[in-house]
Tab-separated table of N, CA and C in Angstrom:
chain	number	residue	atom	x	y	z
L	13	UNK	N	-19.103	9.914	-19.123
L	13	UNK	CA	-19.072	9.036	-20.257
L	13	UNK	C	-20.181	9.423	-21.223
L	14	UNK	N	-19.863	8.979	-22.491
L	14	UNK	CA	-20.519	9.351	-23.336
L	14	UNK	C	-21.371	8.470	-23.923
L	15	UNK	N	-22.545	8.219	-25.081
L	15	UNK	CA	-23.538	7.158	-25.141
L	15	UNK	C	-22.291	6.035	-25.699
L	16	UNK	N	-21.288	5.921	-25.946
L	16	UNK	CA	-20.387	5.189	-26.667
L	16	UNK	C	-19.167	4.596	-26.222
L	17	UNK	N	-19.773	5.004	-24.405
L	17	UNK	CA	-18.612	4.218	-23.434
L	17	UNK	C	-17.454	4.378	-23.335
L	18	UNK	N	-16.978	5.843	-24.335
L	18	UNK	CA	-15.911	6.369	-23.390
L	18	UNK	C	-16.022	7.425	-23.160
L	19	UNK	N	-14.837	8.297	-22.619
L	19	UNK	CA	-14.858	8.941	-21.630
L	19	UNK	C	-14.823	10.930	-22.254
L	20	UNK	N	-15.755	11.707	-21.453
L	20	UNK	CA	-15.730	12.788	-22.985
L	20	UNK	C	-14.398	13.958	-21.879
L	21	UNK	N	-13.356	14.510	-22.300
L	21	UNK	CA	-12.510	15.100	-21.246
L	21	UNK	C	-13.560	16.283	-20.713
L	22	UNK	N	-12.940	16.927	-19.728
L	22	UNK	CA	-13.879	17.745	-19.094
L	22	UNK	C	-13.209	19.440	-20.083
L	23	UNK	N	-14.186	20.069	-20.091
L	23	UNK	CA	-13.652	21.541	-20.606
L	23	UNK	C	-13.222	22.574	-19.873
L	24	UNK	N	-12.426	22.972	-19.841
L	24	UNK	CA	-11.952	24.170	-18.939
L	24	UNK	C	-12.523	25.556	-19.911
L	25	UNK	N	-13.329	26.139	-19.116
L	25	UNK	CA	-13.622	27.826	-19.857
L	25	UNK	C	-12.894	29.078	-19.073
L	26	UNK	N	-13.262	29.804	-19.268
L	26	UNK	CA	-12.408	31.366	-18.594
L	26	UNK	C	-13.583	31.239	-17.297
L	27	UNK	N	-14.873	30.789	-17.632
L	27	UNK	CA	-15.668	30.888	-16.584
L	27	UNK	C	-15.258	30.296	-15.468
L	28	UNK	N	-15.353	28.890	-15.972
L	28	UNK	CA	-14.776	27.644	-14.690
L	28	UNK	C	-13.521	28.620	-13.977
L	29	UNK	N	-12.356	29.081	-14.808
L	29	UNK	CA	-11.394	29.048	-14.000
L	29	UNK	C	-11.443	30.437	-12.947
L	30	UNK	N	-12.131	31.279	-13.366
L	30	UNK	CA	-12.604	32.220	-13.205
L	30	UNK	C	-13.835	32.015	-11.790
L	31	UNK	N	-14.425	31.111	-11.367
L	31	UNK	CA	-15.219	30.751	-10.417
L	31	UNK	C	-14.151	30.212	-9.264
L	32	UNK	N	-13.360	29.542	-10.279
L	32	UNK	CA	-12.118	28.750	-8.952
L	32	UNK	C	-11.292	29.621	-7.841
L	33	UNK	N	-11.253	30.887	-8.351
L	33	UNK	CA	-10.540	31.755	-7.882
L	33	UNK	C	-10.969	32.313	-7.028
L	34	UNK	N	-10.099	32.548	-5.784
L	34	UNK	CA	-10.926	33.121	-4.482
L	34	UNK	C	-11.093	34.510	-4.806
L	35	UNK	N	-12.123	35.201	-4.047
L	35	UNK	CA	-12.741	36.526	-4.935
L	35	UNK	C	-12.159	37.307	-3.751
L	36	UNK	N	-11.786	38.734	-4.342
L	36	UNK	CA	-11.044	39.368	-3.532
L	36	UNK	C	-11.828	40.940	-3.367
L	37	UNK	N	-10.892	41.504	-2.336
L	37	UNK	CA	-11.762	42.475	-2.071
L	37	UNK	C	-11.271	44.076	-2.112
L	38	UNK	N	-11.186	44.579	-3.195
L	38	UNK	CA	-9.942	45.424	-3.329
L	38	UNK	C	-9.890	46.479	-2.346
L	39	UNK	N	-11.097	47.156	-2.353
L	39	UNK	CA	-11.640	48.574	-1.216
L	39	UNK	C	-11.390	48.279	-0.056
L	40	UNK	N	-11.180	46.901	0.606
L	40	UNK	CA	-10.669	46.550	1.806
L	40	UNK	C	-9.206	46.584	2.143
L	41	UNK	N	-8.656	46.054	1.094
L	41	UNK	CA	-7.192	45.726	1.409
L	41	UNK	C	-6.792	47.580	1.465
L	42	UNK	N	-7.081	48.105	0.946
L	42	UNK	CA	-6.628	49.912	0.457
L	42	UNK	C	-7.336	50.260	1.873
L	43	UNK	N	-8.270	49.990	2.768
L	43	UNK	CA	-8.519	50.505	3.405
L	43	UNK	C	-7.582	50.281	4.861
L	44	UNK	N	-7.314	48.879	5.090
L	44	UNK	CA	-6.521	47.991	6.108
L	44	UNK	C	-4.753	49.335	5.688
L	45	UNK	N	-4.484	49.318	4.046
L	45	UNK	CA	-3.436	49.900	4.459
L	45	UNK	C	-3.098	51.857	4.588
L	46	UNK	N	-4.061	52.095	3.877
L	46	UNK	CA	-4.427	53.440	4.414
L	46	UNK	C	-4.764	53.425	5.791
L	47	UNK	N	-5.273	52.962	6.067
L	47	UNK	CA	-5.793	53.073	7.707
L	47	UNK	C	-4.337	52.940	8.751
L	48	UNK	N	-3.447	51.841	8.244
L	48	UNK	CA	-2.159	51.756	9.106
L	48	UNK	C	-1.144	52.852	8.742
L	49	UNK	N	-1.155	53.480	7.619
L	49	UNK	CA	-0.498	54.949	7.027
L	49	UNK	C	-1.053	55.828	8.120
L	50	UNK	N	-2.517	56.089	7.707
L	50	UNK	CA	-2.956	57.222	8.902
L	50	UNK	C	-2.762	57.463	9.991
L	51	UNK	N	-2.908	56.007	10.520
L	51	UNK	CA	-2.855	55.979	12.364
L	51	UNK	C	-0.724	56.098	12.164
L	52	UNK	N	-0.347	56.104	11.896
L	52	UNK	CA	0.937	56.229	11.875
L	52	UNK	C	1.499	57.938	11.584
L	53	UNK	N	0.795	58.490	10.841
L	53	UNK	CA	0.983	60.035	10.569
L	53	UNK	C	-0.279	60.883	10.981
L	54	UNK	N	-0.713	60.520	12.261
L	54	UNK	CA	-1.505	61.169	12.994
L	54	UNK	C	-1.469	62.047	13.235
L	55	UNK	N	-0.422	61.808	14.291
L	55	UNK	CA	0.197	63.004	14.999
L	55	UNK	C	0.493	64.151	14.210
L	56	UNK	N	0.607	64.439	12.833
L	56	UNK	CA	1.102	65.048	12.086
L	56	UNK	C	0.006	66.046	11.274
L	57	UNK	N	-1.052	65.879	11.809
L	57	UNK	CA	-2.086	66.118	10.483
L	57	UNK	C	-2.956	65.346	9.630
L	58	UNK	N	-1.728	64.775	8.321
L	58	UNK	CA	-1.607	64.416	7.741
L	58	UNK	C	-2.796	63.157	7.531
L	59	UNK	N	-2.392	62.204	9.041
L	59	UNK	CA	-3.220	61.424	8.889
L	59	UNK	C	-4.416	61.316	9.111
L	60	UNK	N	-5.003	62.164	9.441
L	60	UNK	CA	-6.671	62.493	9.549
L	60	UNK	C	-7.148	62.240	7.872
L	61	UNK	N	-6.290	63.202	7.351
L	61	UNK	CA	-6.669	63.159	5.825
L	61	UNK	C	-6.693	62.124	5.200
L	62	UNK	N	-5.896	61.420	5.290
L	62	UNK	CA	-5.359	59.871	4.880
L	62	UNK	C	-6.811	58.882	5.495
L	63	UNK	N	-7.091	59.096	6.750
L	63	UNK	CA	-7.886	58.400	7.315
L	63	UNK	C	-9.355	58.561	6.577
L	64	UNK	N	-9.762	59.954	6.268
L	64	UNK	CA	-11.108	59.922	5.875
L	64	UNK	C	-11.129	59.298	4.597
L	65	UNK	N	-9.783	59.151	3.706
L	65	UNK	CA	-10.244	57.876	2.171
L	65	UNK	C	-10.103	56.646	2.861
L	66	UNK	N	-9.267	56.058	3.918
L	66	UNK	CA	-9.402	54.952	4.404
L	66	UNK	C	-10.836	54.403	4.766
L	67	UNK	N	-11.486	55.766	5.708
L	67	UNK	CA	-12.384	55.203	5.829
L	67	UNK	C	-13.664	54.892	5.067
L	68	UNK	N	-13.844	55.822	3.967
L	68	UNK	CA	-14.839	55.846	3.045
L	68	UNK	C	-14.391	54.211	2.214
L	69	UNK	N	-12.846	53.685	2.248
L	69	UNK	CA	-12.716	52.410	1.397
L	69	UNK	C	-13.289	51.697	2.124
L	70	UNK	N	-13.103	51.979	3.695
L	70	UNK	CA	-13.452	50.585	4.431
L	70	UNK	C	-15.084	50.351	4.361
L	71	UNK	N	-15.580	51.432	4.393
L	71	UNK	CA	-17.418	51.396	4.170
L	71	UNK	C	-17.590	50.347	2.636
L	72	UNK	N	-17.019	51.282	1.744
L	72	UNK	CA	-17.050	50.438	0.427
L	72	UNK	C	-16.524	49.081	0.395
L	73	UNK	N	-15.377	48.727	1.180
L	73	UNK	CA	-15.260	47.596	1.198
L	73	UNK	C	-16.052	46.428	2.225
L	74	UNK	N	-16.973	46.775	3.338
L	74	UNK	CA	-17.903	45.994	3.816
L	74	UNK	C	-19.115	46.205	3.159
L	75	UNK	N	-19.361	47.358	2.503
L	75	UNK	CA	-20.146	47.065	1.252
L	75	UNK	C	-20.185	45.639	0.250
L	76	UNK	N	-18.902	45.689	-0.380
L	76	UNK	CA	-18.672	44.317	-1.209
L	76	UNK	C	-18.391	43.792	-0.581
L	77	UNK	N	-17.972	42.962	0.776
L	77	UNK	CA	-18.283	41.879	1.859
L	77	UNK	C	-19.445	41.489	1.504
L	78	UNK	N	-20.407	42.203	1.641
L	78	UNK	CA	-21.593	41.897	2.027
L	78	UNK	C	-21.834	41.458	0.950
L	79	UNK	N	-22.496	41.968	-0.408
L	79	UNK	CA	-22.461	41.224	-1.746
L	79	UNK	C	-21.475	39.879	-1.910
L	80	UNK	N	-20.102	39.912	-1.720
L	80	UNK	CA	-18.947	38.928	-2.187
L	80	UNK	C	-19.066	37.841	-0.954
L	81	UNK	N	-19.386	38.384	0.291
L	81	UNK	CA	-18.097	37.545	1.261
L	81	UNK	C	-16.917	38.028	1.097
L	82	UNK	N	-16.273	38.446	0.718
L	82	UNK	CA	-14.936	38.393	0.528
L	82	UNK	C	-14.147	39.645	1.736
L	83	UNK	N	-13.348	39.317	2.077
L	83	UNK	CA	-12.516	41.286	3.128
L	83	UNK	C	-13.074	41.280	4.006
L	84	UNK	N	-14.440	40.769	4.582
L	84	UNK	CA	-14.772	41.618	5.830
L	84	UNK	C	-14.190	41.867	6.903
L	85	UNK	N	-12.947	41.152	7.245
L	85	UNK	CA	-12.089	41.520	8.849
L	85	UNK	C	-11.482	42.439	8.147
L	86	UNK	N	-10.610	42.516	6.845
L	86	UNK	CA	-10.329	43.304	6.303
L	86	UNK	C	-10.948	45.342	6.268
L	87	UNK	N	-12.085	44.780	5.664
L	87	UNK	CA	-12.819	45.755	5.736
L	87	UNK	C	-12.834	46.680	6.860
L	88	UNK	N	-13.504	45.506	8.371
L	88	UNK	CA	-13.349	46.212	9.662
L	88	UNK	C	-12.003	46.581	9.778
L	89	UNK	N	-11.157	46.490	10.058
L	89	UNK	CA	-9.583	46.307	10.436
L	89	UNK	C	-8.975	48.222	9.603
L	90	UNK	N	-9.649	48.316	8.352
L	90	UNK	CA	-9.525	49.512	7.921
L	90	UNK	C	-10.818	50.464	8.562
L	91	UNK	N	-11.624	50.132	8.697
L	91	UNK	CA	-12.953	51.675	9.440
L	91	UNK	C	-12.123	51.737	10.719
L	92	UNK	N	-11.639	50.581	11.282
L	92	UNK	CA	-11.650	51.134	12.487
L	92	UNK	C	-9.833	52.148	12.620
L	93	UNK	N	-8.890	51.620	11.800
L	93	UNK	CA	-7.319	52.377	12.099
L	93	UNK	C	-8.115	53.808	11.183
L	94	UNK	N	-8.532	53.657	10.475
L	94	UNK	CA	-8.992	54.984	9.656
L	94	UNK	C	-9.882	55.995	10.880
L	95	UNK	N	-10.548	55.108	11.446
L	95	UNK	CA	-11.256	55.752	12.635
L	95	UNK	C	-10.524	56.660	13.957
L	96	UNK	N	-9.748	55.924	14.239
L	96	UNK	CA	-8.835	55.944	15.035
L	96	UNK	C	-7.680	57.106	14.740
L	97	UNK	N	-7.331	57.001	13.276
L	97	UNK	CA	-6.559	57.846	13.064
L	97	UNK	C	-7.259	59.433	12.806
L	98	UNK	N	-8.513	59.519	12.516
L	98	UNK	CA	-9.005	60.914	12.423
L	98	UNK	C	-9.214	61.325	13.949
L	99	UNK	N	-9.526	60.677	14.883
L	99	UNK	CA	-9.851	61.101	16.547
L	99	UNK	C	-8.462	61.435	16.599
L	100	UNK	N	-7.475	60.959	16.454
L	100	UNK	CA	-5.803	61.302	17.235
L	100	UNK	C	-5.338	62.385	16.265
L	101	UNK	N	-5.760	62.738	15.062
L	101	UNK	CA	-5.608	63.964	14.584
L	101	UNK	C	-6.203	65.003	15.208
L	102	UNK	N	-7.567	65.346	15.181
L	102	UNK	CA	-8.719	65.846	15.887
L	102	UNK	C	-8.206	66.254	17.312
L	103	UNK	N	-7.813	65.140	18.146
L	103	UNK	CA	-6.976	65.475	19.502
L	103	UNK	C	-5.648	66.269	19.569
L	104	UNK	N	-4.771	65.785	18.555
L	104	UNK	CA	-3.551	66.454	18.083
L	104	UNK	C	-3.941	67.524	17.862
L	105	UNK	N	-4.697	68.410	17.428
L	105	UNK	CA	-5.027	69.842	16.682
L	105	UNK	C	-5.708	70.433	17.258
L	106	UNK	N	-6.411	69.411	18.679
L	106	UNK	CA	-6.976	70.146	19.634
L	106	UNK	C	-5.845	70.872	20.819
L	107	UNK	N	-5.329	69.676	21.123
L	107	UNK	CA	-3.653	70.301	21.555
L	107	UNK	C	-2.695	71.038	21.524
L	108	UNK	N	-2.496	71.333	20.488
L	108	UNK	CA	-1.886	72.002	19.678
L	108	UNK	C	-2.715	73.530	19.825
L	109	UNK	N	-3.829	73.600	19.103
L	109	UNK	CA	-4.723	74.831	19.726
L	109	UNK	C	-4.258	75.250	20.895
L	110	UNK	N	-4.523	74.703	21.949
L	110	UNK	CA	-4.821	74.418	23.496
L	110	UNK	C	-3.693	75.459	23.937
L	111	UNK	N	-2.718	74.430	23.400
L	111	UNK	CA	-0.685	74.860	23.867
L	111	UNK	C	-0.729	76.595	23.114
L	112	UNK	N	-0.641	76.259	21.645
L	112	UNK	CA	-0.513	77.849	21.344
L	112	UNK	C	-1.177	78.915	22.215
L	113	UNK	N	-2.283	78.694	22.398
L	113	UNK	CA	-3.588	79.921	23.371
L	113	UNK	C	-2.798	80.203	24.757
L	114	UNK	N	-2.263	78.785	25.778
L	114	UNK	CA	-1.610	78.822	26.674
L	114	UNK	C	-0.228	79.910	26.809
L	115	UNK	N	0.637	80.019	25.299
L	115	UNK	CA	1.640	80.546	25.674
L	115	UNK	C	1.919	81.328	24.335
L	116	UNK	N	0.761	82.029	23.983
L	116	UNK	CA	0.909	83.016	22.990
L	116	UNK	C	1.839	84.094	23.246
L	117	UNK	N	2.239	84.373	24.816
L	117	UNK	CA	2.677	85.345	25.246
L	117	UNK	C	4.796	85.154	24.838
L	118	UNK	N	4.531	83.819	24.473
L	118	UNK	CA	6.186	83.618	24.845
L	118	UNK	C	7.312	83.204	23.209
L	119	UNK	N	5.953	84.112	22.542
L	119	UNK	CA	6.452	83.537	21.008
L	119	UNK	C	7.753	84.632	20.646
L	120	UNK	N	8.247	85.260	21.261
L	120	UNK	CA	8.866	86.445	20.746
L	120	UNK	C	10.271	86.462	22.135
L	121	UNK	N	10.564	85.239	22.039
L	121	UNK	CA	11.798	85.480	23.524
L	121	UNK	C	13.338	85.602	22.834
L	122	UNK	N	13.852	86.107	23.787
L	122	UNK	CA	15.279	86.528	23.382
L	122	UNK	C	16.281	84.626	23.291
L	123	UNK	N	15.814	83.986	23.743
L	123	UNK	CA	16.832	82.849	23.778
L	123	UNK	C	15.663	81.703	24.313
L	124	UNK	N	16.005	80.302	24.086
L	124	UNK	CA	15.380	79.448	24.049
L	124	UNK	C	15.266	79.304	25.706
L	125	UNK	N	15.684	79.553	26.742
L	125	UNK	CA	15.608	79.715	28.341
L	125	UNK	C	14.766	80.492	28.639
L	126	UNK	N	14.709	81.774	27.572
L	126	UNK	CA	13.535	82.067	28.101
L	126	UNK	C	12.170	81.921	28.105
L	127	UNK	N	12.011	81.300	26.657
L	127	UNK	CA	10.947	80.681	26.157
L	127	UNK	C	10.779	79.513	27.189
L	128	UNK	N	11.603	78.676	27.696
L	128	UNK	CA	11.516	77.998	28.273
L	128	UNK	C	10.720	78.053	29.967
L	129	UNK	N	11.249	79.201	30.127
L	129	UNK	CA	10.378	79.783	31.154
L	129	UNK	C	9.482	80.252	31.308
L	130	UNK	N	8.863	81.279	29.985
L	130	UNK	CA	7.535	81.614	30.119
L	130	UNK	C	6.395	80.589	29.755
L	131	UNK	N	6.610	79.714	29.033
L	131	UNK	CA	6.062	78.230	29.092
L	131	UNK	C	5.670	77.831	30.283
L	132	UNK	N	6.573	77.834	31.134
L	132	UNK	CA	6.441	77.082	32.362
L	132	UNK	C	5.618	77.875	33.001
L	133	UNK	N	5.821	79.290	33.217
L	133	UNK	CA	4.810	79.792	34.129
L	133	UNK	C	3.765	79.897	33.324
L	134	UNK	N	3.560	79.933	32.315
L	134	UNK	CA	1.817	80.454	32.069
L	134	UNK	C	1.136	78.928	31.689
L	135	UNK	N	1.608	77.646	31.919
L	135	UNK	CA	1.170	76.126	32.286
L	135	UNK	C	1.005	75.823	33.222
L	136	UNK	N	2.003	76.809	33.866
L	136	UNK	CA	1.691	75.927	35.941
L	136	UNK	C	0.600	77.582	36.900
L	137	UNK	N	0.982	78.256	35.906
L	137	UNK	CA	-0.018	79.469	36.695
L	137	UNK	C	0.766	80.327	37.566
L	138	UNK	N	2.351	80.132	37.789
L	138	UNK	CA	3.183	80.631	38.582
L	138	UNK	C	3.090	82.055	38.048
């Protein structure tokens, strides 16, 4: 109220409405879904690569957690599939190494039986 006993309306600014609004966390949400891209195209390569911007969002986005509040399960939820997805690449390509070295000998076979066989013996040692 005003000195004149009635009532003064309240003002709405860009500020007010602008405070009302729950604050969001963009580097998180990009990280939560990069991170579920990666761990999904792991196996492939692919997602290692995918994983290391996931994970650099997810740092940036518990970064602005920390300033905002805002994302932090978010935030975690992306370091860690981003995390996750560069180790199962890393393992994949270690594998992959591993297998080729194992049966370098059997890249050049006359028919898929036989490939099939020299596989087998130079894995089992026969």
């Amino acid at each position: 109220m005003n000195t004149r006993g009635t009532e003064t309306p309240i003002q709405h600014t860009a500020f007010t409405a602008a405070a009302d609004r729950p604050r969001r966390n963009g580097p998180a949400g990009a990280a939560v879904v990069l991170g579920v891209i990666a761990l999904s195209t792991s196996i492939v390569f692919v997602g290692g690569l995918i994983g290391v911007v996931g994970l650099v969002l997810g740092i940036a986005g518990l970064v602005t957690a920390g300033r905002t509040g805002a994302g932090r399960g978010r935030a975690i939820a992306g370091v860690v599939t981003s995390a996750l997805a560069i180790v199962v690449s890393v393992l994949a390509a270690v594998l992959l190494v591993w297998y080729a070295d194992k049966t370098q000998d059997c890249y050049q076979p006359d028919s898929l039986q036989q490939y099939r066989q020299c596989v087998q013996q130079h894995l089992t040692g026969n």
